[in-house]
Short mmCIF file of C-alpha atoms in Angstrom, two decimals:
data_model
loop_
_atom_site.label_atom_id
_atom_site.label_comp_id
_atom_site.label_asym_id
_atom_site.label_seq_id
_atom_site.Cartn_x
_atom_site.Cartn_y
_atom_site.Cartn_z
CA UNK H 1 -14.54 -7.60 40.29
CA UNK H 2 -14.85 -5.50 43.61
CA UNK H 3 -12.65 -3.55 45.84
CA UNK H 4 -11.14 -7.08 46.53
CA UNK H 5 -8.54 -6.44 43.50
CA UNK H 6 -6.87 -3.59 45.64
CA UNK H 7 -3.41 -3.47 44.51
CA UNK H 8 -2.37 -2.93 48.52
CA UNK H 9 -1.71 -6.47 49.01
CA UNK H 10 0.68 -6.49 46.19
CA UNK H 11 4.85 -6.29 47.48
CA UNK H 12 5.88 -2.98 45.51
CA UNK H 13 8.85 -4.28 44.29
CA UNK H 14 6.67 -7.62 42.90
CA UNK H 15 4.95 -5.43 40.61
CA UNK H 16 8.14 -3.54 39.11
CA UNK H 17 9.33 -7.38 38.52
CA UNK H 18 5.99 -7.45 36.18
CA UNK H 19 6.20 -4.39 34.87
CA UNK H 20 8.06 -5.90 31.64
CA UNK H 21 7.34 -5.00 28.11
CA UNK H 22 4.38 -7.18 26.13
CA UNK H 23 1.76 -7.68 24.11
CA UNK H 24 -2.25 -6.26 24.88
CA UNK H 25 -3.45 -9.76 23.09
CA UNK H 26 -5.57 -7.82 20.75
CA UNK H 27 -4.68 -10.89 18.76
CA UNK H 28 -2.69 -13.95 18.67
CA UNK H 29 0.24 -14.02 17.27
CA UNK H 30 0.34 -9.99 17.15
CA UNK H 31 0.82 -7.89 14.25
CA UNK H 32 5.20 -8.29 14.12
CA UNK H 33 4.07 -11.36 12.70
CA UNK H 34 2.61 -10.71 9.83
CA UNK H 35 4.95 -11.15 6.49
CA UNK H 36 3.85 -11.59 2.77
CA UNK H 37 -0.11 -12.66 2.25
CA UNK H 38 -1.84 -12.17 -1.01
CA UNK H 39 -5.32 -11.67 -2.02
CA UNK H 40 -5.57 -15.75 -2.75
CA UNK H 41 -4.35 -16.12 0.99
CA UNK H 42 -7.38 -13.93 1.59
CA UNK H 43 -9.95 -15.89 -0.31
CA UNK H 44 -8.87 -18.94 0.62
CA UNK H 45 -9.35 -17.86 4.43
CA UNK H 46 -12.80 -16.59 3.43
CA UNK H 47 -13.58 -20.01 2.29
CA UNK H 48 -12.24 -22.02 4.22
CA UNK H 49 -13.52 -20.24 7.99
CA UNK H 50 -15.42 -22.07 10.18
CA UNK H 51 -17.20 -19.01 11.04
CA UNK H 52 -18.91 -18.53 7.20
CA UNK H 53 -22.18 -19.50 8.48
CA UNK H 54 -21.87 -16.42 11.35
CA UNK H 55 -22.45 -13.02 11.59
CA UNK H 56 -20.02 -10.87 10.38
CA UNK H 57 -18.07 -7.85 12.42
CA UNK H 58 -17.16 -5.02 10.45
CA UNK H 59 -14.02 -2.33 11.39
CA UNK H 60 -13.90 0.91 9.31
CA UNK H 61 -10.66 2.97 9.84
CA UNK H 62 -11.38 6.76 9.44
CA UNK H 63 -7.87 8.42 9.85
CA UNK H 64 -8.42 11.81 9.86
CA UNK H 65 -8.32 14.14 12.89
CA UNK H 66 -8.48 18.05 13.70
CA UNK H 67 -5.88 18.25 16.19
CA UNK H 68 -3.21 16.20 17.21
CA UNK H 69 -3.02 15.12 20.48
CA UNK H 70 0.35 14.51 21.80
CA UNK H 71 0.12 10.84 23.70
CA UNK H 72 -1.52 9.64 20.41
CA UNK H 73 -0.09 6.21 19.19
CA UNK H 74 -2.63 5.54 16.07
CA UNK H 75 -2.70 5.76 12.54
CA UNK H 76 -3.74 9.10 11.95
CA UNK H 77 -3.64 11.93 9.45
CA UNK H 78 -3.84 15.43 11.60
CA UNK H 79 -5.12 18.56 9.12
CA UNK H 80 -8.44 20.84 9.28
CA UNK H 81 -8.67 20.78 5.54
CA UNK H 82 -11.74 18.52 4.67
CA UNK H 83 -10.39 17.94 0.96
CA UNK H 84 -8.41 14.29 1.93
CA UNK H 85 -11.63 12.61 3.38
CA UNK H 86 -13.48 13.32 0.85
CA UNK H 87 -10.84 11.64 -1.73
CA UNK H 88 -10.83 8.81 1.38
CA UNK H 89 -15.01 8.43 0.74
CA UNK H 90 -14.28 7.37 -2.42
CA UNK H 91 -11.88 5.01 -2.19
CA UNK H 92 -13.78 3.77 0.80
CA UNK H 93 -16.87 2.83 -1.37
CA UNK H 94 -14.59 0.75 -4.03
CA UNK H 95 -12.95 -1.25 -1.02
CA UNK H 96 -16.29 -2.09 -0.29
CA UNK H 97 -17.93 -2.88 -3.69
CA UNK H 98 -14.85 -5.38 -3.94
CA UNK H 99 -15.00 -6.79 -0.59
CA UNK H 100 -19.36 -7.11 -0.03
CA UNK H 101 -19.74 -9.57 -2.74
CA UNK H 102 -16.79 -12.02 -1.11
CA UNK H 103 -19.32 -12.29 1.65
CA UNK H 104 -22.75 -12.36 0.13
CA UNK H 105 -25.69 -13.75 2.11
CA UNK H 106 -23.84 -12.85 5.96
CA UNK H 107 -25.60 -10.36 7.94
CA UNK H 108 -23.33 -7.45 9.89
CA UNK H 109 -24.35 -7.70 13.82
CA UNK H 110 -21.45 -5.72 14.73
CA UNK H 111 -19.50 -2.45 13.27
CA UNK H 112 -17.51 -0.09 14.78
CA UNK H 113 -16.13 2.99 12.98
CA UNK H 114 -12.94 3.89 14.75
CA UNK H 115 -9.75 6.18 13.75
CA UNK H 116 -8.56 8.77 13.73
CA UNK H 117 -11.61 10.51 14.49
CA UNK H 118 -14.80 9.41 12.43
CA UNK H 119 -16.70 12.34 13.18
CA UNK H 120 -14.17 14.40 11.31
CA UNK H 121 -16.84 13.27 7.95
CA UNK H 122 -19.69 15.76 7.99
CA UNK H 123 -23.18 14.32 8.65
CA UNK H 124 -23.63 14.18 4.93
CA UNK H 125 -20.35 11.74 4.59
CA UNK H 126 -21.60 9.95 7.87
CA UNK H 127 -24.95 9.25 5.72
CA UNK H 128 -22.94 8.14 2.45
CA UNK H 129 -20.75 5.93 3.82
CA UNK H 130 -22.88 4.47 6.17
CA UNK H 131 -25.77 4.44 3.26
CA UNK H 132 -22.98 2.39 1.07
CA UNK H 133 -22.28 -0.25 4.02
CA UNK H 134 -25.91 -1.35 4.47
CA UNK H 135 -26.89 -1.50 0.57
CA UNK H 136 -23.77 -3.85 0.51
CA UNK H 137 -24.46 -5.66 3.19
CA UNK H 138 -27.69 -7.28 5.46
CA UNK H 139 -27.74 -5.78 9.09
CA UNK H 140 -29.23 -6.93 12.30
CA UNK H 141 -31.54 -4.99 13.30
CA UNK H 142 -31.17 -2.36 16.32
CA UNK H 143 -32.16 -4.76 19.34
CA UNK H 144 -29.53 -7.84 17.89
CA UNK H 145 -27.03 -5.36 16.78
CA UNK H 146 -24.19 -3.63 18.51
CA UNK H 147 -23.11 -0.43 16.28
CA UNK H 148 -20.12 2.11 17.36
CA UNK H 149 -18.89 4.79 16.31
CA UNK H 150 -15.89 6.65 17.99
CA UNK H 151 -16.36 10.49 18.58
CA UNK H 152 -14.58 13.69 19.73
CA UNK H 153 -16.88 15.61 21.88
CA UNK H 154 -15.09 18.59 21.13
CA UNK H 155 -16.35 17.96 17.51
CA UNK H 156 -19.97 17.55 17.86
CA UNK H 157 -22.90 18.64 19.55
CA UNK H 158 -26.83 17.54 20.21
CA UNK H 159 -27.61 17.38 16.60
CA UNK H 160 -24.80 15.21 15.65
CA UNK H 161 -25.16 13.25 17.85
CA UNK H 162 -28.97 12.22 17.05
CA UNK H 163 -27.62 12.11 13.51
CA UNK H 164 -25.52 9.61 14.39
CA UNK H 165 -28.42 7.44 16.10
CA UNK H 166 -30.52 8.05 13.53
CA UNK H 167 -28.23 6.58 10.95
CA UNK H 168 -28.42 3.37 13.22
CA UNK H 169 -25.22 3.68 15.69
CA UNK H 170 -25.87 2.12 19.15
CA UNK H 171 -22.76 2.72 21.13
CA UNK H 172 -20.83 5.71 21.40
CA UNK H 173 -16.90 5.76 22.54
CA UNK H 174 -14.54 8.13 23.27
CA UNK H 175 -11.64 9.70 25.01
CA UNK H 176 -11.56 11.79 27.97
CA UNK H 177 -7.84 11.21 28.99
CA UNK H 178 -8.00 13.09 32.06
CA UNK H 179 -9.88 16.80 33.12
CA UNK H 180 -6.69 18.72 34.76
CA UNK H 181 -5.99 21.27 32.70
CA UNK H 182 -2.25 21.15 32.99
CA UNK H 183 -2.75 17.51 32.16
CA UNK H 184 -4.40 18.32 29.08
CA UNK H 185 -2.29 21.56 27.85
CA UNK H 186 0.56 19.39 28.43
CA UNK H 187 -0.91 16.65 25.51
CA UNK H 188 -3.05 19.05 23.24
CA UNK H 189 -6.17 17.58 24.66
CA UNK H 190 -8.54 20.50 25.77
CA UNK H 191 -11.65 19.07 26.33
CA UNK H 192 -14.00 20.24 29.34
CA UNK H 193 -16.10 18.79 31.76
CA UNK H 194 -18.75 20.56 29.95
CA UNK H 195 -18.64 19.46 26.55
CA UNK H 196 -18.17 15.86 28.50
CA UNK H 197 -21.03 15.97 30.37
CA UNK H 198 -23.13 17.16 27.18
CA UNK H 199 -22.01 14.43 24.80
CA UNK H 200 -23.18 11.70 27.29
CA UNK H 201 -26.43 13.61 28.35
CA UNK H 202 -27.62 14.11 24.28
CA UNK H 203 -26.44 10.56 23.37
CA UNK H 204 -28.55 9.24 26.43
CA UNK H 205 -31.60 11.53 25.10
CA UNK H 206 -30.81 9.72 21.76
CA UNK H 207 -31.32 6.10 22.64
CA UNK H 208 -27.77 5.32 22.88
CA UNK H 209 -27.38 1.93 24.35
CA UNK H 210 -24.22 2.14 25.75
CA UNK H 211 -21.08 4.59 26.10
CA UNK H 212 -17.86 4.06 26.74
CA UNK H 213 -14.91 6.88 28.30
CA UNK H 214 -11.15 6.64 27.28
CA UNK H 215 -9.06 7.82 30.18
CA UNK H 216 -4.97 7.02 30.32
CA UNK H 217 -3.20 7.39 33.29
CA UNK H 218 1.04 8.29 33.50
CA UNK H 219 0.45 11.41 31.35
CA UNK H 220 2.65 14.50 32.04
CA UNK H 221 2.08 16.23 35.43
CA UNK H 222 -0.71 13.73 36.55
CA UNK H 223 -0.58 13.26 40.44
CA UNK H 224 -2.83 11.16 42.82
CA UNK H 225 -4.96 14.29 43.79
CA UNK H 226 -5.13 15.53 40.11
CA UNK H 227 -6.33 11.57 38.91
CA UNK H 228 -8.69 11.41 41.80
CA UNK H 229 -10.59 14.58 40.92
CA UNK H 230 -10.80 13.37 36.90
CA UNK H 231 -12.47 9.87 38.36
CA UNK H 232 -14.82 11.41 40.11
CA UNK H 233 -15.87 13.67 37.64
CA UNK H 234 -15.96 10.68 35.28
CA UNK H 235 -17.99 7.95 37.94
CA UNK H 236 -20.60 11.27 38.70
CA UNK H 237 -21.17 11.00 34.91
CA UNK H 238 -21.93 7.39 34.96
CA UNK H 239 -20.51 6.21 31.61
CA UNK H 240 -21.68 2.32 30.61
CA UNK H 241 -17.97 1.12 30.20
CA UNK H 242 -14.41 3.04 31.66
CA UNK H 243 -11.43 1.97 30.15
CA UNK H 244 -8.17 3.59 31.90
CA UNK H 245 -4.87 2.71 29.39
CA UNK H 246 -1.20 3.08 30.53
CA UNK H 247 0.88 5.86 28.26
CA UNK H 248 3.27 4.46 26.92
CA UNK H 249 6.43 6.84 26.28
CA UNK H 250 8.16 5.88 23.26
CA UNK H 251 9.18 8.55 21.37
CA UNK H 252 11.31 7.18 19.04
CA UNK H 253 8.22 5.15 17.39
CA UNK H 254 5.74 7.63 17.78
CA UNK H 255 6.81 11.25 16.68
CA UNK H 256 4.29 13.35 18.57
CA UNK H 257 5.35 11.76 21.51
CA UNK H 258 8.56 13.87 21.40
CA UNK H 259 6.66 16.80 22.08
CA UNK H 260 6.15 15.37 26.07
CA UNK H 261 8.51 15.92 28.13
CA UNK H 262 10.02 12.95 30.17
CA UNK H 263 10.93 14.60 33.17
CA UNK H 264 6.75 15.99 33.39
CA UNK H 265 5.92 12.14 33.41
CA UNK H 266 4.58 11.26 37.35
CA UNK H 267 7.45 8.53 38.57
CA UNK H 268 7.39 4.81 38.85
CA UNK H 269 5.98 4.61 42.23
CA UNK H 270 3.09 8.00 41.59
CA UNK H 271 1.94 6.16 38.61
CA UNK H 272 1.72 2.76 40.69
CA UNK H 273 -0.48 4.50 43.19
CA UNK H 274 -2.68 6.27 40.47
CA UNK H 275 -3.43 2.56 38.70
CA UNK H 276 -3.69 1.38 42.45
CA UNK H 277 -6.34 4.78 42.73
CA UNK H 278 -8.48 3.75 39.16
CA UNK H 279 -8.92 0.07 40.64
CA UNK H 280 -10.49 0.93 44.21
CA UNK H 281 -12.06 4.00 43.02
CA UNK H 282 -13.88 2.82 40.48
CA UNK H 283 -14.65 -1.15 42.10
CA UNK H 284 -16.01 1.46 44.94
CA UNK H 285 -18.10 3.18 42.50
CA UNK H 286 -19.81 -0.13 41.81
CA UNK H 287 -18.26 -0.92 38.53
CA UNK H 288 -17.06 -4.20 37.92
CA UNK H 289 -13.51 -4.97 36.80
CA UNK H 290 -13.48 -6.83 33.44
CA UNK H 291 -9.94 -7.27 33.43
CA UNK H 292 -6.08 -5.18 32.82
CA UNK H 293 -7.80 -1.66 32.07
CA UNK H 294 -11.72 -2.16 31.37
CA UNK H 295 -14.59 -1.60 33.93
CA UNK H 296 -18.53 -1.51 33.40
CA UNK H 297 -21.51 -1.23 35.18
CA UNK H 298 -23.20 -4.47 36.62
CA UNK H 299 -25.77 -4.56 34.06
CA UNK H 300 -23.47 -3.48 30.95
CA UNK H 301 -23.38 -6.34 28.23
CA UNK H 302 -19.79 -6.54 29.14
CA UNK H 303 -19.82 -7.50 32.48
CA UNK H 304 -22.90 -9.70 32.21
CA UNK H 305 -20.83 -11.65 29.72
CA UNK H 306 -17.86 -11.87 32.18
CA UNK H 307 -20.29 -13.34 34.50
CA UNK H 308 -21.55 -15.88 32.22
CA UNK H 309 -18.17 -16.88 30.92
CA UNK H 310 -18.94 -15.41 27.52
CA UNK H 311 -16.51 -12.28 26.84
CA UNK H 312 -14.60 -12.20 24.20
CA UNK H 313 -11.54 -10.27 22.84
CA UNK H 314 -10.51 -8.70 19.51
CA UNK H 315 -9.04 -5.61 18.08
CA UNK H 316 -11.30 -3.30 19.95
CA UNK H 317 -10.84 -4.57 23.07
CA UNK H 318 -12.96 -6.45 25.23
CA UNK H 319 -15.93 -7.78 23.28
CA UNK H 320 -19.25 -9.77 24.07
CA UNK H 321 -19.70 -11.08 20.65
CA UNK H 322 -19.09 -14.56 20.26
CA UNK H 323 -16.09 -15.96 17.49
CA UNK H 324 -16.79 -14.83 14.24
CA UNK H 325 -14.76 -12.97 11.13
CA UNK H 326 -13.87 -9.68 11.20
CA UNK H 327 -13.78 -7.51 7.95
CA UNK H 328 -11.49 -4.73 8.24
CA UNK H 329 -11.67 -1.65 5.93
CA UNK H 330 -9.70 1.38 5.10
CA UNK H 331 -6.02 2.35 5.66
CA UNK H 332 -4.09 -0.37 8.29
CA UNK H 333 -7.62 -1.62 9.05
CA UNK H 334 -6.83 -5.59 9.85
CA UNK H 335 -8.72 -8.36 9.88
CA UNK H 336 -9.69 -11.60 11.62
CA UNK H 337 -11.23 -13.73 8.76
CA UNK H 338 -11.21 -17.55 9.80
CA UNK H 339 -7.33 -18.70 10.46
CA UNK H 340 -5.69 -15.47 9.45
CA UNK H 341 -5.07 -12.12 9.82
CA UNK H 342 -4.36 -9.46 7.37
CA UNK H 343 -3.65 -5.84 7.31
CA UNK H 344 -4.57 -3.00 4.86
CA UNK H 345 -1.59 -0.92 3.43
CA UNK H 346 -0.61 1.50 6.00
CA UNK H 347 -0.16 4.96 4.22
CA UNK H 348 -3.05 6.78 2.44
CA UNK H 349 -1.29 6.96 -0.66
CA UNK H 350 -0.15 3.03 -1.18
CA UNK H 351 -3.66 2.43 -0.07
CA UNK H 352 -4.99 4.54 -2.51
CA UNK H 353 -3.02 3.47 -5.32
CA UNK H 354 -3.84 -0.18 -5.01
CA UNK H 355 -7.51 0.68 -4.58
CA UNK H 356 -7.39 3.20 -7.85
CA UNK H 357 -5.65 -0.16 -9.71
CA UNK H 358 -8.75 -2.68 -8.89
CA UNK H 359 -7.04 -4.16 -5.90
CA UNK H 360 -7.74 -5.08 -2.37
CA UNK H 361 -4.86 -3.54 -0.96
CA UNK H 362 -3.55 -6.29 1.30
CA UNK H 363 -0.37 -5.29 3.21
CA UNK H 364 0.78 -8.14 5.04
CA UNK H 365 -0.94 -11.01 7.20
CA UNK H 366 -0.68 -14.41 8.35
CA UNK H 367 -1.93 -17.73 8.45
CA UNK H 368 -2.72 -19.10 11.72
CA UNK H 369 -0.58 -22.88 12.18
CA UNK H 370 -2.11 -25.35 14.79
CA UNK H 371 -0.07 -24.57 17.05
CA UNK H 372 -0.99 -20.92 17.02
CA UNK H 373 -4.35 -21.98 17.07
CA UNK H 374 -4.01 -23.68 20.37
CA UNK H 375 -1.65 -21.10 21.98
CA UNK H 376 -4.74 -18.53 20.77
CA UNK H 377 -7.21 -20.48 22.59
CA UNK H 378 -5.32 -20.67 25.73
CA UNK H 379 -4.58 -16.88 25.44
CA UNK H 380 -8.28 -16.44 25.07
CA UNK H 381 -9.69 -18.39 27.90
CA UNK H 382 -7.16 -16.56 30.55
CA UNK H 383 -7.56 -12.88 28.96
CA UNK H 384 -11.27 -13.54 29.00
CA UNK H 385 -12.37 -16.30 31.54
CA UNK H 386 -9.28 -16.04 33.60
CA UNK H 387 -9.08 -19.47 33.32
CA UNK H 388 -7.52 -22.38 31.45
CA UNK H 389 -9.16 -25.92 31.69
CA UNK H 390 -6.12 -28.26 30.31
CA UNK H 391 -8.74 -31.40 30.09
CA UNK H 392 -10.61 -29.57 27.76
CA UNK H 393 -7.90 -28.70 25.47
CA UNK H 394 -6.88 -31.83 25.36
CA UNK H 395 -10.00 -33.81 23.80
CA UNK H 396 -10.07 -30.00 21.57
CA UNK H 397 -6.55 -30.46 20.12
CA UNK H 398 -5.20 -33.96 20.75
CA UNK H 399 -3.00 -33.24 23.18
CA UNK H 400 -1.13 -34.28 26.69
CA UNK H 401 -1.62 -30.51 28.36
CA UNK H 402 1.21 -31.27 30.86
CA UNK H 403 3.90 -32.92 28.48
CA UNK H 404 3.03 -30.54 25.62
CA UNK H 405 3.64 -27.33 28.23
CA UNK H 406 6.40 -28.65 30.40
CA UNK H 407 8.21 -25.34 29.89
CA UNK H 408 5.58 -23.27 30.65
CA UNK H 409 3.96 -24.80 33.97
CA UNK H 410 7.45 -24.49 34.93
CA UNK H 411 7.57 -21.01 34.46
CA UNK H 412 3.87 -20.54 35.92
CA UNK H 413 5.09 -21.94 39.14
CA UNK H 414 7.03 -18.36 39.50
CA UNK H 415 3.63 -16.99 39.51
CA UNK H 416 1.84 -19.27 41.55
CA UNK H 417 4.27 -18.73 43.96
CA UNK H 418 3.33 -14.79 43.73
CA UNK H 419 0.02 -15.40 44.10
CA UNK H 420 -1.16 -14.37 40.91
CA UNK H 421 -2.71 -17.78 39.91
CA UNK H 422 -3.27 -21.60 41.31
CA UNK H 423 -2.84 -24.96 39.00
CA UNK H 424 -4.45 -27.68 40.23
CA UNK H 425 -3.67 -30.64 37.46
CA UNK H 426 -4.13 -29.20 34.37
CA UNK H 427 -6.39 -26.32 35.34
CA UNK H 428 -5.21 -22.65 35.86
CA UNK H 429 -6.91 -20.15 37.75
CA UNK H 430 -6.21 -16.77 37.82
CA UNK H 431 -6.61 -14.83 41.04
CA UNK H 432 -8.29 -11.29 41.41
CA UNK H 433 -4.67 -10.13 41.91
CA UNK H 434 -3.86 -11.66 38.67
CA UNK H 435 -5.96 -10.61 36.64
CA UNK H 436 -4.17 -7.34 36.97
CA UNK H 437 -1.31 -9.03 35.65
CA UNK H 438 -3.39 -11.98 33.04
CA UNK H 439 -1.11 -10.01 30.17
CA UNK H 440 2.12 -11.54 31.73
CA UNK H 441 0.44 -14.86 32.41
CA UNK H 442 -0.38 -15.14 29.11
CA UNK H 443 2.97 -14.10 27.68
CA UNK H 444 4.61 -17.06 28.96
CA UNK H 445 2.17 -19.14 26.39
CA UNK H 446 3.77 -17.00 23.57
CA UNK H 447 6.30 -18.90 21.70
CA UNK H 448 7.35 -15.95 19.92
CA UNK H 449 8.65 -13.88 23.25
CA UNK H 450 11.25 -16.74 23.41
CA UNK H 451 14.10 -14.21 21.77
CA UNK H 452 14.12 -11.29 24.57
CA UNK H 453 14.61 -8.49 21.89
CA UNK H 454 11.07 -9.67 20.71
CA UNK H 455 9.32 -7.50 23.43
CA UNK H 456 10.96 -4.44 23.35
CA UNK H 457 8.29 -3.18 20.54
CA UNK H 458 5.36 -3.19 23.05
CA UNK H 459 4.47 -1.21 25.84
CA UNK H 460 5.12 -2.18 29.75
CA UNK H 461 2.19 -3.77 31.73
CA UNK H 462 1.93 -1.03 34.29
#
């Protein structure tokens, strides 16, 4: 939206009240549910998905990075020798040969490389892989399509990058985290305003259609004044999309995380007025506010389908592509296909082994019950719409919105009450202030937050 979602009007000690640990709604239910599911449980989903006459999206994990950066929360492998993605390639091809023919005649309008770091392959690697994908596969063609590929600036340079457009990718995405250099010593994240500034400039000169900039905010040694430089420098550059993510500190799950120091972390209150910063800064700027940490020009796809009540939501984020299965491929890659989800093993050499054996090497998933299907749609239409027509569900699911959800219009009258949303009958409307907040809203839909220990494996709100 515009300036209107100021944080000022918020009561200070309101938002600590919300600042609770919970789930980004990436999905619905999240990943801690996912238990035993077998390559039947897989094919069955494929063939029973009422999205089988759709486009298909396509993830590819690439795990591999250069450096390590310290914040870093994904599945990674951190090395300069080059010997591992090679080995990765190939395994990468037979994952595909045994997934392509499982969903012969649909046509890829969306892929997104993401890692890791995908531009740790070599151009040549870029042009197997990619080479392997489309002979397996139909694709849309440039104009329908929406192609990404995440980069490291620090990694590439003019020529990549029109090797990268030339081998069909679209979009470009990447991080930025923030340009103080104390900031980034502090993390193991050197990257300059320079090599910035270049990446964005070549990929425009490409025929990139749109680019996206990674920045977090609560890093180590990150002030007001330090933040409001790095958005400046970032709005001057004019990026497509800006998402700004909240560190998370938890060490004790993340390993490289113990190399930050909690006492260089900006307190409670600095880190409320940096997020308070990001949201008039940037509204100012004349981006609009998709919602929690995403912003984009007026004429991005991504606000035009907030405006026309079409965004979506999926691993990646923030999506304008309609429902439709998601193929996931390489290590933890997971994926959406009809009423489940299912994740790839999550260490190289387990995924390796059951690819070297002939296998699709399923980790864990789950199959998606009715009522997770209607607690999904609900989660969908206020992460996305920022609104929740009960009528509707009602003739959808064959329900009585108010008597099924007694418990949790009871709780949503706490929020009401905050001003974060209004219910009028069975409609919910969340209010620019709320939308701030639309991850808390919807965690009070989320049947499996009932136990309390259940949230303490995701990050806070704020």
């Amino acid at each position: 939206m515009r300036a209107s979602m100021s944080l000022a009007d918020f009561d200070p000690a309101l938002i600590k009240r919300y600042d609770v640990p919970g789930p980004r709604y990436t999905s619905y239910p999240t990943a801690l549910q996912f238990g035993e599911f077998e390559v039947a449980d897989f094919d069955k989903a494929i063939a029973d998905s009422p999205y089988r006459d759709r486009d298909l999206s396509v993830y590819v994990h690439i795990p591999f990075c250069a450096t390590l950066c310290y914040y870093c929360a994904c599945n990674k492998i951190v090395g300069k020798k080059r010997e591992p993605a090679a080995e990765y390639m190939t395994l990468l091809e037979r994952e595909i040969e045994m997934l392509a023919p499982r969903f012969e005649g649909r046509q890829v309008s969306q892929l997104h490389w993401g890692g890791g770091t995908p531009t740790f392959l070599d151009d040549e690697q870029v042009t197997a892989l990619n080479g392997w994908l489309r002979q397996a596969f139909s694709f849309s063609d440039d104009e329908a399509g929406e192609f990404s590929i995440e980069i490291d600036p620090r990694t590439v340079n003019a020529d990549r990058i029109r090797h990268l457009r030339h081998e069909g990718f679209n979009r470009l995405s990447f991080g930025v985290q923030d340009f103080e250099s104390a900031v980034q010593k502090a993390v193991n994240r050197v990257q300059s305003l320079d090599e910035t500034r270049d990446v964005i400039d070549a990929a425009r000169q490409a025929g990139f259609g749109s680019i996206s900039v990674d920045l977090i905010y609560g890093l180590p040694h990150q002030t007001y004044e330090t933040f409001s430089n790095t958005l400046k420098l970032i709005s001057d550059l004019r990026p497509d999309r800006i998402s700004i993510y909240n560190y998370a500190h938890l060490p004790d799950r993340f390993s490289p995380q113990k190399r930050i120091l909690a006492t260089d972390l900006p307190n409670p209150d600095e880190k409320l007025r940096i997020l308070e910063l990001c949201i008039d800064f940037l509204t100012d700027a004349g981006y609009v506010y998709i919602g929690m940490d995403h912003f984009a020009l007026p004429e991005d796809e991504l606000a035009v389908a907030l405006k026309e009540g079409t965004l979506q939501r999926n691993f990646q984020g923030y999506s304008t592509y309609s429902d439709c299965d998601l193929l996931a491929m390489g290590v933890t890659g997971i994926s959406h296909i009809g009423n489940s989800y299912s994740q790839n093993e999550k260490d190289l050499a387990s995924y390796g082994a059951r690819i070297q054996q002939g296998e699709l090497p399923l980790l864990q998933g789950v199959v998606i019950d009715d009522d997770d299907l209607l607690r999904k749609a609900i989660i969908k239409s206020l992460m996305c719409h920022f609104n929740l027509d009960g009528a509707a569900l009602e003739k959808q699911f064959g329900i009585d919105f108010r008597k099924y959800f007694t418990e949790e219009l009871d709780r949503l009258a706490a929020f009401e009450a905050d001003g974060l949303l209004k219910i009028d009958g069975t409609n919910i409307d969340v209010t620019p202030q709320g939308r701030f907040l639309v991850r808390n809203i919807c965690m009070v839909f989320d049947r499996y937050l009932r136990k309390p220990e259940s949230k303490d494996r995701f990050s806070r709100a704020i």
